[in-house]
Short mmCIF file of N, CA and C and ligand atoms in Angstrom, two decimals:
data_model
loop_
_atom_site.label_atom_id
_atom_site.label_comp_id
_atom_site.label_asym_id
_atom_site.label_seq_id
_atom_site.Cartn_x
_atom_site.Cartn_y
_atom_site.Cartn_z
N MET A 1 123.46 332.89 93.52
CA MET A 1 122.40 334.13 93.48
C MET A 1 122.79 334.91 91.74
N LEU A 2 121.90 335.42 91.46
CA LEU A 2 121.80 335.80 89.94
C LEU A 2 122.95 337.05 90.15
N ASN A 3 123.54 337.16 89.35
CA ASN A 3 124.39 338.67 88.71
C ASN A 3 123.20 339.67 88.79
N LYS A 4 123.53 340.75 89.27
CA LYS A 4 122.21 341.85 88.97
C LYS A 4 122.59 342.00 87.50
N LYS A 5 123.65 342.42 86.99
CA LYS A 5 123.70 342.67 85.43
C LYS A 5 123.04 341.88 84.50
N VAL A 6 123.06 340.45 84.85
CA VAL A 6 122.66 339.35 83.99
C VAL A 6 121.12 339.39 84.54
N GLU A 7 120.82 339.47 85.80
CA GLU A 7 119.24 339.64 86.16
C GLU A 7 118.14 340.74 85.14
N LYS A 8 119.18 341.91 85.04
CA LYS A 8 117.88 342.88 84.44
C LYS A 8 118.11 342.76 82.75
N ALA A 9 119.59 342.12 82.76
CA ALA A 9 119.24 341.44 81.13
C ALA A 9 117.66 340.48 80.55
N LEU A 10 118.17 339.75 82.14
CA LEU A 10 116.95 338.76 81.68
C LEU A 10 115.42 338.95 81.38
N VAL A 11 115.31 339.95 82.62
CA VAL A 11 113.87 340.56 82.54
C VAL A 11 113.76 341.33 81.51
N ASP A 12 114.64 342.31 81.07
CA ASP A 12 114.56 342.78 80.07
C ASP A 12 113.73 342.09 78.75
N GLN A 13 114.31 340.66 78.39
CA GLN A 13 113.95 339.58 77.82
C GLN A 13 112.72 339.08 77.79
N ILE A 14 112.16 339.26 78.71
CA ILE A 14 110.76 338.46 79.39
C ILE A 14 110.13 339.59 78.87
N GLU A 15 110.39 341.28 78.61
CA GLU A 15 109.27 341.45 77.75
C GLU A 15 109.48 341.22 76.52
N LYS A 16 110.60 341.13 75.85
CA LYS A 16 110.64 341.06 74.25
C LYS A 16 109.97 339.61 73.83
N GLU A 17 110.08 338.43 74.78
CA GLU A 17 109.81 337.60 74.45
C GLU A 17 108.11 337.81 74.64
N GLY A 18 107.62 338.49 75.48
CA GLY A 18 106.19 338.58 76.07
C GLY A 18 105.65 339.78 74.82
N TYR A 19 106.30 340.31 74.14
CA TYR A 19 105.76 341.39 73.15
C TYR A 19 105.77 340.59 71.83
N SER A 20 106.78 339.61 71.52
CA SER A 20 106.86 338.48 70.44
C SER A 20 105.38 337.98 70.87
N SER A 21 105.11 337.38 71.24
CA SER A 21 104.22 336.67 71.72
C SER A 21 103.01 337.43 71.32
N ASN A 22 102.29 338.45 71.86
CA ASN A 22 101.50 339.65 71.57
C ASN A 22 101.43 339.99 70.06
N LEU A 23 102.71 339.97 69.58
CA LEU A 23 102.69 340.71 67.85
C LEU A 23 102.29 339.34 67.46
N TYR A 24 102.49 338.37 67.02
CA TYR A 24 102.38 337.35 66.53
C TYR A 24 100.77 336.85 66.62
N LEU A 25 100.62 337.19 68.29
CA LEU A 25 99.20 337.05 68.10
C LEU A 25 98.02 337.79 67.14
N SER A 26 98.88 339.12 67.44
CA SER A 26 98.17 340.05 66.45
C SER A 26 98.14 339.89 65.13
N MET A 27 99.21 339.30 64.68
CA MET A 27 99.12 338.82 63.42
C MET A 27 98.56 337.99 62.97
N ALA A 28 98.12 336.61 63.72
CA ALA A 28 97.40 335.93 63.22
C ALA A 28 95.86 335.97 63.73
N SER A 29 95.41 336.95 64.49
CA SER A 29 94.52 337.38 64.52
C SER A 29 94.17 337.83 63.20
N TRP A 30 94.75 338.84 62.59
CA TRP A 30 94.88 339.61 61.23
C TRP A 30 94.31 338.90 60.55
N ALA A 31 95.55 337.82 60.02
CA ALA A 31 95.30 336.78 59.11
C ALA A 31 94.06 336.06 59.28
N GLU A 32 93.84 335.63 60.86
CA GLU A 32 92.32 334.50 60.47
C GLU A 32 91.25 335.78 60.20
N SER A 33 91.01 336.80 60.51
CA SER A 33 90.13 337.40 60.13
C SER A 33 89.59 338.00 58.34
N LYS A 34 91.27 337.37 57.72
CA LYS A 34 91.10 337.79 56.18
C LYS A 34 90.81 336.17 55.76
N GLY A 35 90.77 335.31 56.88
CA GLY A 35 90.14 333.74 56.22
C GLY A 35 91.83 333.09 55.99
N LEU A 36 92.62 333.56 56.64
CA LEU A 36 93.84 332.68 55.55
C LEU A 36 94.08 331.50 57.36
N GLU A 37 93.41 330.93 56.81
CA GLU A 37 93.62 329.19 57.98
C GLU A 37 94.91 329.20 58.57
N GLY A 38 95.73 328.79 57.04
CA GLY A 38 97.10 328.22 57.42
C GLY A 38 97.87 328.91 58.12
N ILE A 39 97.81 330.51 57.89
CA ILE A 39 98.87 331.67 58.12
C ILE A 39 98.88 331.38 59.53
N SER A 40 97.07 331.34 59.63
CA SER A 40 97.19 332.22 61.41
C SER A 40 97.20 330.95 62.09
N ARG A 41 97.37 329.68 61.81
CA ARG A 41 97.79 329.06 62.75
C ARG A 41 98.99 328.73 62.81
N TRP A 42 99.70 329.08 61.61
CA TRP A 42 100.91 329.52 62.28
C TRP A 42 101.66 330.26 63.15
N LEU A 43 101.22 331.14 62.87
CA LEU A 43 101.32 332.73 63.73
C LEU A 43 100.40 331.94 65.39
N TYR A 44 99.30 331.83 65.70
CA TYR A 44 99.04 331.33 66.84
C TYR A 44 100.07 330.51 67.19
N ALA A 45 100.38 329.17 66.77
CA ALA A 45 101.51 328.22 67.41
C ALA A 45 102.59 329.34 67.83
N GLN A 46 103.19 330.22 66.73
CA GLN A 46 104.50 330.85 67.03
C GLN A 46 104.40 331.79 68.52
N ALA A 47 102.81 332.49 68.34
CA ALA A 47 102.30 333.06 69.59
C ALA A 47 103.10 332.66 71.44
N GLU A 48 102.14 331.05 70.93
CA GLU A 48 102.61 330.29 71.86
C GLU A 48 104.06 330.08 72.54
N GLU A 49 104.64 329.49 71.46
CA GLU A 49 106.06 328.98 71.82
C GLU A 49 106.98 330.55 72.41
N GLU A 50 106.26 331.63 71.59
CA GLU A 50 107.13 333.14 72.76
C GLU A 50 107.03 333.16 73.76
N ARG A 51 105.12 332.88 73.84
CA ARG A 51 104.93 332.57 75.88
C ARG A 51 105.80 331.73 76.23
N MET A 52 106.12 330.57 75.97
CA MET A 52 106.76 329.57 76.36
C MET A 52 108.06 330.03 76.26
N HIS A 53 108.60 330.95 76.15
CA HIS A 53 110.43 331.47 76.15
C HIS A 53 110.20 332.36 77.13
N MET A 54 109.11 332.99 77.16
CA MET A 54 109.01 333.91 78.09
C MET A 54 108.67 333.48 79.75
N LEU A 55 108.16 332.33 79.77
CA LEU A 55 107.89 331.83 80.89
C LEU A 55 108.84 330.93 81.47
N LYS A 56 110.00 330.81 80.57
CA LYS A 56 111.08 329.74 80.71
C LYS A 56 112.15 330.55 81.56
N ILE A 57 112.09 332.01 81.06
CA ILE A 57 113.40 333.26 81.85
C ILE A 57 112.54 333.42 82.80
N VAL A 58 111.58 333.69 83.20
CA VAL A 58 110.53 333.55 84.11
C VAL A 58 110.78 332.76 85.17
N GLY A 59 111.10 331.61 85.00
CA GLY A 59 111.24 330.40 85.70
C GLY A 59 112.28 330.64 86.27
N TYR A 60 113.49 330.81 85.24
CA TYR A 60 115.06 330.39 85.82
C TYR A 60 115.19 331.83 86.46
N VAL A 61 114.66 332.92 86.14
CA VAL A 61 115.15 334.00 87.23
C VAL A 61 114.67 333.97 88.46
N ASN A 62 113.40 333.32 88.73
CA ASN A 62 113.20 333.12 90.05
C ASN A 62 114.05 331.61 90.67
N GLU A 63 114.37 330.73 89.84
CA GLU A 63 115.00 329.97 90.66
C GLU A 63 116.25 330.03 91.27
N ARG A 64 117.29 331.15 90.58
CA ARG A 64 118.18 331.41 90.89
C ARG A 64 118.30 332.69 91.75
N GLY A 65 117.00 333.19 92.34
CA GLY A 65 116.90 333.79 93.84
C GLY A 65 116.61 335.04 92.91
N GLY A 66 116.29 335.60 92.15
CA GLY A 66 116.03 336.85 91.68
C GLY A 66 114.41 336.91 91.17
N HIS A 67 114.14 337.88 90.38
CA HIS A 67 112.50 338.26 91.17
C HIS A 67 112.53 338.67 89.10
N ALA A 68 111.68 337.97 88.73
CA ALA A 68 111.46 338.03 86.97
C ALA A 68 110.30 339.14 87.29
N LEU A 69 110.58 340.23 87.31
CA LEU A 69 109.49 341.26 87.28
C LEU A 69 108.89 341.70 85.44
N ILE A 70 106.81 341.40 85.83
CA ILE A 70 106.52 341.43 84.32
C ILE A 70 106.04 342.93 84.07
N SER A 71 105.94 342.76 82.67
CA SER A 71 105.81 344.80 82.43
C SER A 71 104.90 344.22 81.67
N GLY A 72 103.61 346.04 81.73
CA GLY A 72 102.86 345.81 80.67
C GLY A 72 103.58 345.58 79.25
N PHE A 73 102.81 345.26 78.59
CA PHE A 73 103.56 344.98 77.45
C PHE A 73 103.40 346.15 76.16
N ALA A 74 104.48 346.66 75.64
CA ALA A 74 103.75 347.92 74.28
C ALA A 74 102.40 347.03 73.21
N GLN A 75 101.64 348.18 72.90
CA GLN A 75 100.80 347.61 71.77
C GLN A 75 101.19 347.00 70.48
N PRO A 76 101.00 345.87 70.35
CA PRO A 76 101.84 345.66 68.87
C PRO A 76 100.60 345.94 67.50
N PRO A 77 101.52 346.42 66.13
CA PRO A 77 100.54 346.35 65.33
C PRO A 77 99.48 345.60 65.36
N VAL A 78 98.32 346.61 64.53
CA VAL A 78 97.00 345.34 64.29
C VAL A 78 96.85 345.40 63.17
N ASP A 79 97.46 346.07 62.20
CA ASP A 79 97.20 345.94 61.08
C ASP A 79 98.68 346.14 59.89
N PHE A 80 98.19 345.03 59.22
CA PHE A 80 99.74 344.34 58.66
C PHE A 80 99.25 344.62 56.52
N ASP A 81 100.06 345.19 56.15
CA ASP A 81 99.81 345.75 54.60
C ASP A 81 99.62 345.00 53.29
N SER A 82 100.29 343.01 54.37
CA SER A 82 100.05 342.50 52.83
C SER A 82 100.57 341.09 54.01
N VAL A 83 100.24 339.71 53.16
CA VAL A 83 101.25 339.05 54.12
C VAL A 83 102.20 338.99 53.86
N GLN A 84 103.19 338.94 53.17
CA GLN A 84 104.70 339.13 52.62
C GLN A 84 105.23 339.78 53.39
N LYS A 85 104.29 341.37 53.46
CA LYS A 85 105.08 342.61 54.19
C LYS A 85 105.06 342.01 56.32
N MET A 86 104.28 341.38 56.42
CA MET A 86 104.02 340.50 57.49
C MET A 86 105.13 339.70 58.48
N PHE A 87 105.32 338.83 56.92
CA PHE A 87 106.46 337.67 57.29
C PHE A 87 108.05 338.83 57.41
N GLU A 88 107.88 339.74 56.37
CA GLU A 88 109.07 340.38 56.40
C GLU A 88 109.11 341.09 58.20
N GLN A 89 108.25 341.57 58.33
CA GLN A 89 108.49 341.83 59.73
C GLN A 89 108.65 340.91 60.59
N VAL A 90 108.25 339.39 60.58
CA VAL A 90 108.43 338.19 61.42
C VAL A 90 109.95 338.43 61.33
N TYR A 91 110.48 337.98 60.33
CA TYR A 91 111.50 337.89 60.02
C TYR A 91 112.88 339.11 60.88
N GLU A 92 112.00 340.23 60.58
CA GLU A 92 113.03 341.17 60.93
C GLU A 92 112.74 341.07 62.57
N HIS A 93 111.94 340.69 63.00
CA HIS A 93 111.99 340.46 64.34
C HIS A 93 112.61 339.76 65.09
N GLU A 94 112.50 338.46 64.24
CA GLU A 94 113.26 337.12 65.12
C GLU A 94 115.27 337.62 64.89
N GLN A 95 115.23 338.24 63.97
CA GLN A 95 116.74 339.32 63.78
C GLN A 95 117.26 339.93 65.20
N PHE A 96 116.50 340.30 65.44
CA PHE A 96 116.04 341.75 66.99
C PHE A 96 116.37 340.81 67.77
N VAL A 97 115.83 339.52 68.14
CA VAL A 97 115.58 338.82 69.40
C VAL A 97 116.95 338.21 69.12
N SER A 98 117.40 337.84 68.15
CA SER A 98 118.66 336.85 68.16
C SER A 98 119.63 337.82 68.68
N ASN A 99 119.63 339.54 68.46
CA ASN A 99 120.50 340.27 68.64
C ASN A 99 120.47 340.58 70.39
N SER A 100 119.61 340.51 70.89
CA SER A 100 118.85 340.53 72.08
C SER A 100 120.12 339.62 72.82
N ILE A 101 119.34 338.15 72.68
CA ILE A 101 120.09 337.26 73.29
C ILE A 101 121.19 337.13 72.72
N ASN A 102 122.27 337.53 71.69
CA ASN A 102 123.69 337.57 71.73
C ASN A 102 124.10 338.33 72.83
N ASP A 103 123.58 340.00 73.30
CA ASP A 103 123.87 340.53 73.90
C ASP A 103 123.77 339.90 75.48
N ILE A 104 122.76 339.49 75.42
CA ILE A 104 123.07 338.54 77.11
C ILE A 104 123.97 337.74 77.32
N VAL A 105 124.17 336.83 76.14
CA VAL A 105 125.76 335.92 76.20
C VAL A 105 126.78 336.38 76.32
N ALA A 106 127.14 338.36 75.58
CA ALA A 106 128.18 338.85 76.18
C ALA A 106 128.03 338.87 77.57
N ILE A 107 127.17 339.71 77.90
CA ILE A 107 126.84 340.06 79.54
C ILE A 107 127.64 338.82 80.46
N CYS A 108 126.68 337.92 80.17
CA CYS A 108 127.32 336.71 80.86
C CYS A 108 128.89 336.06 81.05
N LEU A 109 129.47 336.71 80.07
CA LEU A 109 130.85 336.46 79.69
C LEU A 109 131.49 337.34 80.43
N GLU A 110 130.86 338.80 80.44
CA GLU A 110 132.06 340.00 81.19
C GLU A 110 131.21 339.83 82.32
N GLU A 111 130.43 339.76 82.96
CA GLU A 111 130.15 338.78 84.26
C GLU A 111 130.34 337.69 85.39
N LYS A 112 130.47 337.00 83.70
CA LYS A 112 131.74 335.72 84.53
C LYS A 112 130.32 334.90 85.17
N ASP A 113 129.39 334.98 84.26
CA ASP A 113 128.08 334.03 85.15
C ASP A 113 128.07 332.40 84.29
N PHE A 114 129.06 332.03 84.70
CA PHE A 114 128.99 331.07 83.21
C PHE A 114 127.66 329.58 83.51
N THR A 115 127.17 330.14 84.49
CA THR A 115 126.11 329.35 84.77
C THR A 115 124.76 329.44 83.73
N THR A 116 124.69 330.93 83.79
CA THR A 116 123.71 331.48 82.63
C THR A 116 124.09 331.49 81.29
N HIS A 117 125.08 331.33 81.36
CA HIS A 117 126.05 331.76 79.70
C HIS A 117 125.91 329.90 79.24
N ASN A 118 125.52 328.92 80.33
CA ASN A 118 125.70 327.98 79.74
C ASN A 118 123.84 327.17 79.37
N TRP A 119 122.95 328.41 80.22
CA TRP A 119 121.93 327.98 80.14
C TRP A 119 120.95 328.80 78.99
N ILE A 120 121.52 329.89 78.47
CA ILE A 120 121.13 330.67 77.54
C ILE A 120 121.51 330.27 76.18
N GLN A 121 122.05 329.01 76.32
CA GLN A 121 122.36 328.36 74.93
C GLN A 121 121.66 327.75 74.06
N TRP A 122 120.43 327.32 75.40
CA TRP A 122 119.18 326.86 74.42
C TRP A 122 118.32 327.69 73.79
N PHE A 123 118.19 328.76 74.13
CA PHE A 123 117.86 330.14 73.38
C PHE A 123 118.60 330.66 72.07
N VAL A 124 119.85 330.47 71.66
CA VAL A 124 120.77 331.20 71.02
C VAL A 124 120.73 329.63 69.89
N THR A 125 120.54 328.64 70.02
CA THR A 125 120.10 327.49 69.24
C THR A 125 118.17 327.48 68.88
N GLU A 126 117.96 327.50 69.58
CA GLU A 126 116.33 328.05 69.26
C GLU A 126 116.09 329.60 68.14
N GLN A 127 116.98 330.63 68.26
CA GLN A 127 116.98 331.59 67.44
C GLN A 127 117.81 331.26 66.33
N ILE A 128 118.42 330.37 65.90
CA ILE A 128 118.76 329.63 64.95
C ILE A 128 117.77 329.03 64.09
N GLU A 129 116.47 328.09 64.12
CA GLU A 129 115.83 327.79 63.74
C GLU A 129 114.59 328.85 63.72
N GLU A 130 114.30 329.99 64.94
CA GLU A 130 113.37 330.83 64.44
C GLU A 130 113.63 331.97 62.99
N GLU A 131 114.51 332.14 63.08
CA GLU A 131 115.26 332.70 61.88
C GLU A 131 115.45 331.70 60.55
N ALA A 132 115.44 330.69 60.69
CA ALA A 132 115.22 329.92 59.11
C ALA A 132 114.23 329.63 59.06
N SER A 133 113.01 329.44 59.95
CA SER A 133 112.04 328.68 59.35
C SER A 133 111.01 330.43 58.77
N ALA A 134 111.37 331.50 59.48
CA ALA A 134 111.03 332.89 58.99
C ALA A 134 111.34 333.52 57.67
N SER A 135 112.83 333.06 57.47
CA SER A 135 113.11 332.93 56.38
C SER A 135 112.72 332.49 55.05
N ALA A 136 112.62 330.99 55.61
CA ALA A 136 111.90 329.52 54.69
C ALA A 136 110.83 330.15 54.11
N ILE A 137 109.66 330.71 55.38
CA ILE A 137 108.74 331.24 54.58
C ILE A 137 108.54 332.10 53.64
N LEU A 138 109.21 333.46 53.83
CA LEU A 138 109.28 334.49 53.38
C LEU A 138 109.90 334.11 51.92
N ASP A 139 110.83 332.90 51.53
CA ASP A 139 111.43 332.31 50.43
C ASP A 139 110.22 331.88 49.77
N LYS A 140 109.62 331.29 49.74
CA LYS A 140 108.12 330.55 49.65
C LYS A 140 107.20 331.79 49.05
N LEU A 141 107.05 332.67 50.18
CA LEU A 141 105.92 333.00 49.71
C LEU A 141 105.97 334.46 48.58
N LYS A 142 107.86 334.60 47.97
CA LYS A 142 108.15 335.42 47.03
C LYS A 142 108.03 334.68 46.18
N LEU A 143 108.16 333.15 45.25
CA LEU A 143 108.15 332.54 44.84
C LEU A 143 106.55 332.33 44.50
N ALA A 144 105.90 332.23 45.56
CA ALA A 144 104.67 331.97 45.63
C ALA A 144 103.71 333.21 44.54
N GLY A 145 104.38 334.52 44.70
CA GLY A 145 103.22 335.33 44.33
C GLY A 145 102.03 335.64 44.93
N ALA A 146 101.59 336.89 45.13
CA ALA A 146 100.18 337.24 45.40
C ALA A 146 98.92 336.48 44.86
N ASN A 147 99.33 336.02 43.41
CA ASN A 147 97.94 335.26 43.36
C ASN A 147 97.86 333.92 43.73
N SER A 148 99.02 333.29 44.17
CA SER A 148 98.73 332.08 44.44
C SER A 148 98.91 332.18 46.01
N LEU A 149 98.10 333.16 46.52
CA LEU A 149 98.44 333.10 48.17
C LEU A 149 97.40 332.05 48.94
N TYR A 150 96.37 331.40 48.26
CA TYR A 150 95.54 330.63 48.49
C TYR A 150 96.24 329.50 48.90
N LEU A 151 97.27 328.96 47.61
CA LEU A 151 98.35 327.76 47.91
C LEU A 151 98.85 327.76 48.70
N PHE A 152 100.01 329.24 48.77
CA PHE A 152 100.68 329.09 49.71
C PHE A 152 99.98 329.11 51.33
N ASP A 153 98.73 329.40 51.85
CA ASP A 153 97.81 329.10 53.01
C ASP A 153 98.15 327.71 52.99
N ARG A 154 97.67 326.97 52.17
CA ARG A 154 97.63 325.81 52.21
C ARG A 154 98.83 324.62 52.63
N ASP A 155 99.69 325.20 51.89
CA ASP A 155 101.21 324.70 52.32
C ASP A 155 101.67 325.13 53.56
N ILE A 156 101.33 326.14 54.29
CA ILE A 156 101.86 326.71 55.52
C ILE A 156 100.99 325.38 56.30
N LEU A 157 99.61 325.45 55.66
CA LEU A 157 99.04 324.62 57.00
C LEU A 157 99.21 323.18 56.88
N SER A 158 99.78 322.75 55.82
CA SER A 158 100.35 321.99 55.62
C SER A 158 101.64 321.29 56.85
N MET A 159 102.35 322.22 56.93
CA MET A 159 103.39 322.36 57.07
C MET A 159 103.42 322.41 59.28
N ARG A 160 102.73 323.11 59.71
CA ARG A 160 101.95 323.50 60.86
C ARG A 160 101.28 322.03 61.29
N THR A 161 100.86 320.79 60.25
CA THR A 161 100.09 319.98 60.49
C THR A 161 100.96 319.44 60.87
N ALA A 162 102.53 319.30 60.11
CA ALA A 162 103.57 318.34 60.07
C ALA A 162 103.96 318.60 61.30
N ALA A 163 104.13 319.57 61.67
CA ALA A 163 104.82 319.54 62.82
C ALA A 163 104.24 319.33 64.24
N ASP A 164 103.13 319.95 64.37
CA ASP A 164 101.58 319.13 65.19
C ASP A 164 102.23 317.48 65.34
N ALA A 165 101.92 317.23 64.36
CA ALA A 165 101.96 315.21 64.16
C ALA A 165 103.28 314.65 64.77
N ALA A 166 104.59 315.91 64.72
CA ALA A 166 105.74 315.42 65.25
C ALA A 166 105.74 315.55 66.66
N GLU A 167 105.35 316.24 66.82
CA GLU A 167 105.10 316.60 69.00
C GLU A 167 104.62 315.58 69.60
FE1 LIG B 1 111.60 334.30 71.63
FE2 LIG B 1 111.34 333.96 68.51
O1 LIG B 1 112.08 334.63 69.82
#
């Protein structure tokens, strides 16, 4: 049976992953409406990944005898000043999610829930990748500068195409 404090932390995380999915969906739609195909494709894929993260937690909570409550998610922003500012937001958001996962790790240890502690390690590793890819995109974007947005968009499209081919 899932420890109640751990269950509460996981249910809160379901809300955060669902919000992340909607946030990236909103960013994807904004980029698509501006004709930025590569950027929007990267963000649509990211939104799917976040939904997968959410479902993974839902499945775990229910499997362990808890009840994965689904909240109404907060409205994400719909407008983004620039592509660079938007990716700064992505990076900040991923850091926020990493902190939240780390908090769950700490609760698992406090509550001696070593099963969930073991299970959550997948998310710990995933967050390293998520932060690294957001940071790498931000670095590229800074190098490209506003004048080369078209080239950056092609570049990120080829990153996504390569990732799809590898799956
Ligand atoms: Fe599911 Fe990007 O954190």
